[in-house]
Short mmCIF file of C-alpha atoms in Angstrom, two decimals:
data_model
loop_
_atom_site.label_atom_id
_atom_site.label_comp_id
_atom_site.label_asym_id
_atom_site.label_seq_id
_atom_site.Cartn_x
_atom_site.Cartn_y
_atom_site.Cartn_z
CA ILE A 22 40.85 -103.30 39.03
CA ILE A 23 40.14 -99.62 39.82
CA GLY A 24 38.86 -99.60 36.40
CA THR A 25 36.54 -102.28 36.44
CA SER A 26 35.28 -101.80 39.41
CA ILE A 27 34.00 -98.34 37.79
CA LEU A 28 32.94 -99.84 34.55
CA LEU A 29 30.52 -102.27 36.51
CA ILE A 30 29.22 -98.93 38.66
CA LEU A 31 28.67 -98.11 35.67
CA ILE A 32 26.55 -100.63 33.99
CA ILE A 33 24.96 -100.87 36.91
CA GLY A 34 23.98 -97.08 37.11
CA PHE A 35 22.62 -96.84 34.10
CA PHE A 36 20.47 -100.57 34.35
CA SER A 37 19.41 -99.45 37.61
CA LEU A 38 18.04 -95.97 36.36
CA GLU A 39 16.50 -97.41 33.37
CA ALA A 40 14.35 -99.76 35.65
CA ILE A 41 13.49 -96.97 37.69
CA GLN A 42 12.46 -94.96 34.70
CA GLU A 43 10.31 -97.25 33.90
CA LYS A 44 8.55 -98.04 36.92
CA ASN A 45 7.85 -94.12 37.18
CA LYS A 46 6.67 -94.60 33.52
CA VAL A 47 4.45 -97.50 34.77
CA ASN A 48 2.86 -95.84 37.66
CA LEU A 49 2.16 -93.01 35.58
CA ALA A 50 -0.01 -94.83 33.38
CA ASN A 51 -1.48 -96.55 36.33
CA LYS A 52 -2.18 -92.78 37.77
CA PHE A 53 -3.63 -91.68 34.48
CA ASN A 54 -5.90 -95.33 34.29
CA ARG A 55 -6.87 -95.12 37.67
CA ALA A 56 -8.12 -91.18 37.03
CA ILE A 57 -10.41 -92.10 34.02
CA ILE A 58 -11.67 -95.18 35.30
CA ASN A 59 -12.90 -93.64 38.61
CA PHE A 60 -14.33 -90.30 37.18
CA LYS A 61 -17.47 -89.56 37.68
CA PRO A 62 -18.73 -86.36 35.80
CA GLU A 63 -21.35 -85.58 39.67
CA ASP A 64 -17.41 -85.38 41.50
CA SER A 65 -14.81 -84.93 38.91
CA GLN A 66 -12.42 -82.44 41.89
CA LYS A 67 -10.06 -86.18 42.57
CA THR A 68 -10.03 -86.48 38.46
CA VAL A 69 -8.75 -82.96 37.94
CA GLU A 70 -6.74 -82.77 40.70
CA ASN A 71 -4.82 -86.30 39.06
CA LEU A 72 -5.25 -85.29 35.85
CA ILE A 73 -3.18 -81.59 36.31
CA ASN A 74 -0.56 -83.11 38.45
CA ILE A 75 -0.62 -85.85 35.16
CA VAL A 76 0.28 -82.75 33.12
CA LYS A 77 2.50 -81.31 34.85
CA GLU A 78 4.65 -84.52 34.61
CA ASN A 79 5.63 -83.38 31.40
CA ASP A 80 5.66 -87.50 30.11
CA VAL A 81 4.97 -87.37 26.22
CA THR A 82 2.76 -89.58 26.31
CA TYR A 83 -0.36 -89.52 29.13
CA SER A 84 0.33 -85.23 30.28
CA PRO A 85 -0.76 -84.82 26.40
CA LEU A 86 -4.08 -87.95 27.39
CA ALA A 87 -4.91 -85.88 30.15
CA LEU A 88 -5.17 -82.62 28.82
CA TYR A 89 -7.69 -83.66 26.14
CA PHE A 90 -9.60 -85.41 28.77
CA LEU A 91 -10.49 -82.55 30.78
CA ILE A 92 -10.83 -80.15 27.68
CA ASP A 93 -13.29 -83.26 25.99
CA ASN A 94 -15.17 -83.43 28.98
CA ASN A 95 -14.42 -80.13 30.07
CA LEU A 96 -13.88 -80.66 33.27
CA ILE A 97 -11.90 -77.00 33.96
CA LYS A 98 -14.00 -73.81 33.60
CA SER A 99 -11.28 -71.46 33.17
CA THR A 100 -9.74 -70.86 29.92
CA GLU A 101 -6.47 -69.45 31.55
CA GLU A 102 -5.98 -72.22 33.47
CA ILE A 103 -6.48 -74.66 29.75
CA ASN A 104 -3.46 -72.64 28.62
CA VAL A 105 -1.22 -72.35 31.71
CA LEU A 106 -2.36 -76.25 30.86
CA PHE A 107 -1.26 -75.99 26.86
CA ASP A 108 1.75 -73.98 27.90
CA GLU A 109 2.93 -76.49 30.13
CA LEU A 110 3.02 -79.21 27.40
CA ILE A 111 4.57 -76.89 24.95
CA ASN A 112 6.81 -75.62 26.44
CA GLU A 113 8.50 -78.28 29.19
CA THR A 114 7.42 -81.72 27.46
CA ASN A 115 10.01 -83.14 25.33
CA LEU A 116 7.06 -83.66 22.58
CA GLU A 117 8.43 -84.85 18.94
CA GLU A 118 8.15 -81.67 16.68
CA GLU A 119 4.62 -82.46 14.77
CA ILE A 120 3.47 -83.59 18.50
CA LYS A 121 4.46 -80.29 19.76
CA ASN A 122 3.36 -78.50 16.44
CA LEU A 123 -0.55 -80.30 17.01
CA ASN A 124 -1.10 -79.02 20.29
CA ILE A 125 0.08 -75.22 19.20
CA TYR A 126 -2.96 -76.13 17.06
CA LYS A 127 -4.61 -77.68 19.55
CA LYS A 128 -4.46 -74.54 21.93
CA GLY A 129 -5.27 -72.49 18.57
CA LEU A 130 -8.44 -74.68 18.07
CA PHE A 131 -9.97 -74.46 22.05
CA ASN A 132 -8.53 -70.45 22.23
CA SER A 133 -10.39 -69.26 19.06
CA ASN A 134 -14.03 -69.14 19.85
CA PHE A 135 -12.79 -66.23 22.65
CA VAL A 136 -9.46 -64.50 21.80
CA SER A 137 -8.57 -61.39 19.86
CA GLU A 138 -7.73 -61.41 15.99
CA ASN A 139 -3.91 -60.79 17.82
CA GLU A 140 -3.99 -63.68 20.39
CA LEU A 141 -4.82 -66.14 17.91
CA LEU A 142 -2.52 -64.87 14.93
CA GLN A 143 0.25 -64.72 18.37
CA ILE A 144 -0.55 -68.53 19.03
CA LEU A 145 -0.37 -70.00 16.04
CA ASN A 146 2.36 -67.95 14.50
CA PRO A 147 4.76 -70.73 14.94
CA LEU A 148 3.03 -73.09 12.62
CA ILE A 149 2.01 -70.37 9.94
CA ASN A 150 5.92 -69.27 9.47
CA SER A 151 6.59 -73.13 9.41
CA GLU A 152 6.50 -75.69 7.97
CA SER A 153 4.48 -78.35 9.42
CA ILE A 154 2.35 -80.71 8.66
CA TRP A 155 -0.45 -78.77 11.10
CA LYS A 156 0.44 -75.79 8.65
CA SER A 157 -2.90 -76.38 6.50
CA HIS A 158 -4.90 -76.98 9.06
CA THR A 159 -3.37 -74.08 11.01
CA LEU A 160 -4.37 -71.33 7.89
CA TYR A 161 -7.93 -73.08 7.29
CA LEU A 162 -8.57 -72.76 11.29
CA VAL A 163 -7.15 -68.90 10.55
CA ALA A 164 -9.21 -68.46 7.42
CA GLU A 165 -12.08 -69.65 9.29
CA TYR A 166 -11.96 -67.09 12.28
CA PHE A 167 -11.97 -64.44 9.76
CA TYR A 168 -14.70 -65.35 7.45
CA ALA A 169 -16.60 -65.93 10.63
CA LYS A 170 -15.67 -62.20 11.83
CA GLY A 171 -16.73 -61.29 8.59
CA GLU A 172 -13.26 -59.80 7.04
CA LYS A 173 -13.43 -61.92 3.88
CA GLU A 174 -9.98 -60.31 2.67
CA LYS A 175 -8.05 -61.51 5.26
CA ALA A 176 -10.08 -64.90 4.79
CA LYS A 177 -9.73 -65.16 1.44
CA GLU A 178 -6.28 -64.15 2.16
CA PHE A 179 -5.35 -67.01 4.53
CA PHE A 180 -7.48 -69.89 2.16
CA ASN A 181 -5.51 -68.21 -1.04
CA GLN A 182 -2.34 -69.14 0.96
CA ILE A 183 -4.09 -72.60 1.61
CA LEU A 184 -3.79 -73.88 -2.31
CA THR A 185 -0.44 -72.89 -2.95
CA LEU A 186 0.71 -74.36 0.12
CA PRO A 187 2.65 -76.89 -1.96
CA LYS A 188 1.96 -79.88 0.99
CA ALA A 189 -1.22 -79.13 2.17
CA ASN A 190 -4.19 -81.65 3.26
CA ASN A 191 -5.80 -82.62 -0.03
CA ASP A 192 -9.56 -82.36 1.92
CA ILE A 193 -8.40 -79.15 3.80
CA LYS A 194 -7.05 -77.74 0.05
CA SER A 195 -10.28 -78.02 -1.75
CA ALA A 196 -12.96 -76.94 1.02
CA SER A 197 -10.72 -73.67 0.77
CA GLN A 198 -11.19 -74.04 -2.86
CA LYS A 199 -14.69 -74.31 -2.58
CA ARG A 200 -15.48 -71.86 -0.28
CA VAL A 201 -13.02 -69.05 -2.19
CA ASN A 202 -15.27 -69.62 -5.72
CA ARG A 203 -18.65 -70.26 -3.56
CA ASP A 204 -18.42 -67.68 -0.87
CA LEU A 205 -15.36 -64.92 -1.54
CA SER A 206 -14.97 -65.24 -5.48
CA GLU A 207 -15.20 -61.26 -7.21
#
């Protein structure tokens, strides 16, 4: 009888936990939707606060969406604060591996206009040294970064890495080949 009681308590506990998690997910979805629907560019502070809180919830669906909305609408001016939110998403949210890699790439893309070469490479190294589907995108970003800075040899090195990747994105591979042939051939 004690064994049956324990089993019954475990089953009830499991289903209760599942119901609570589902309710929390629905509440977070509603909070996100309200923040987006009630967004007014002239009065965005409440939206910003709500979306930052959603990022910090570390939800695999709504935390990335909240961060993307903040960035796309230029609601946070501080690059440092955006980077802290990216780090929260990348390091604290239980994202699938390639979604995590996408966010590392997006962090690199976001920072590419105002960080040093070393800082950009530090952000993107996990992708450069991986077999991620985002590797060719990352190499292309770094190659274009160096090309824009007038460092053509470094740019060519990264474009050539793309050309030798077995699983490179075809459009990126084609754009890299064109860049090497047109602008970086000797």
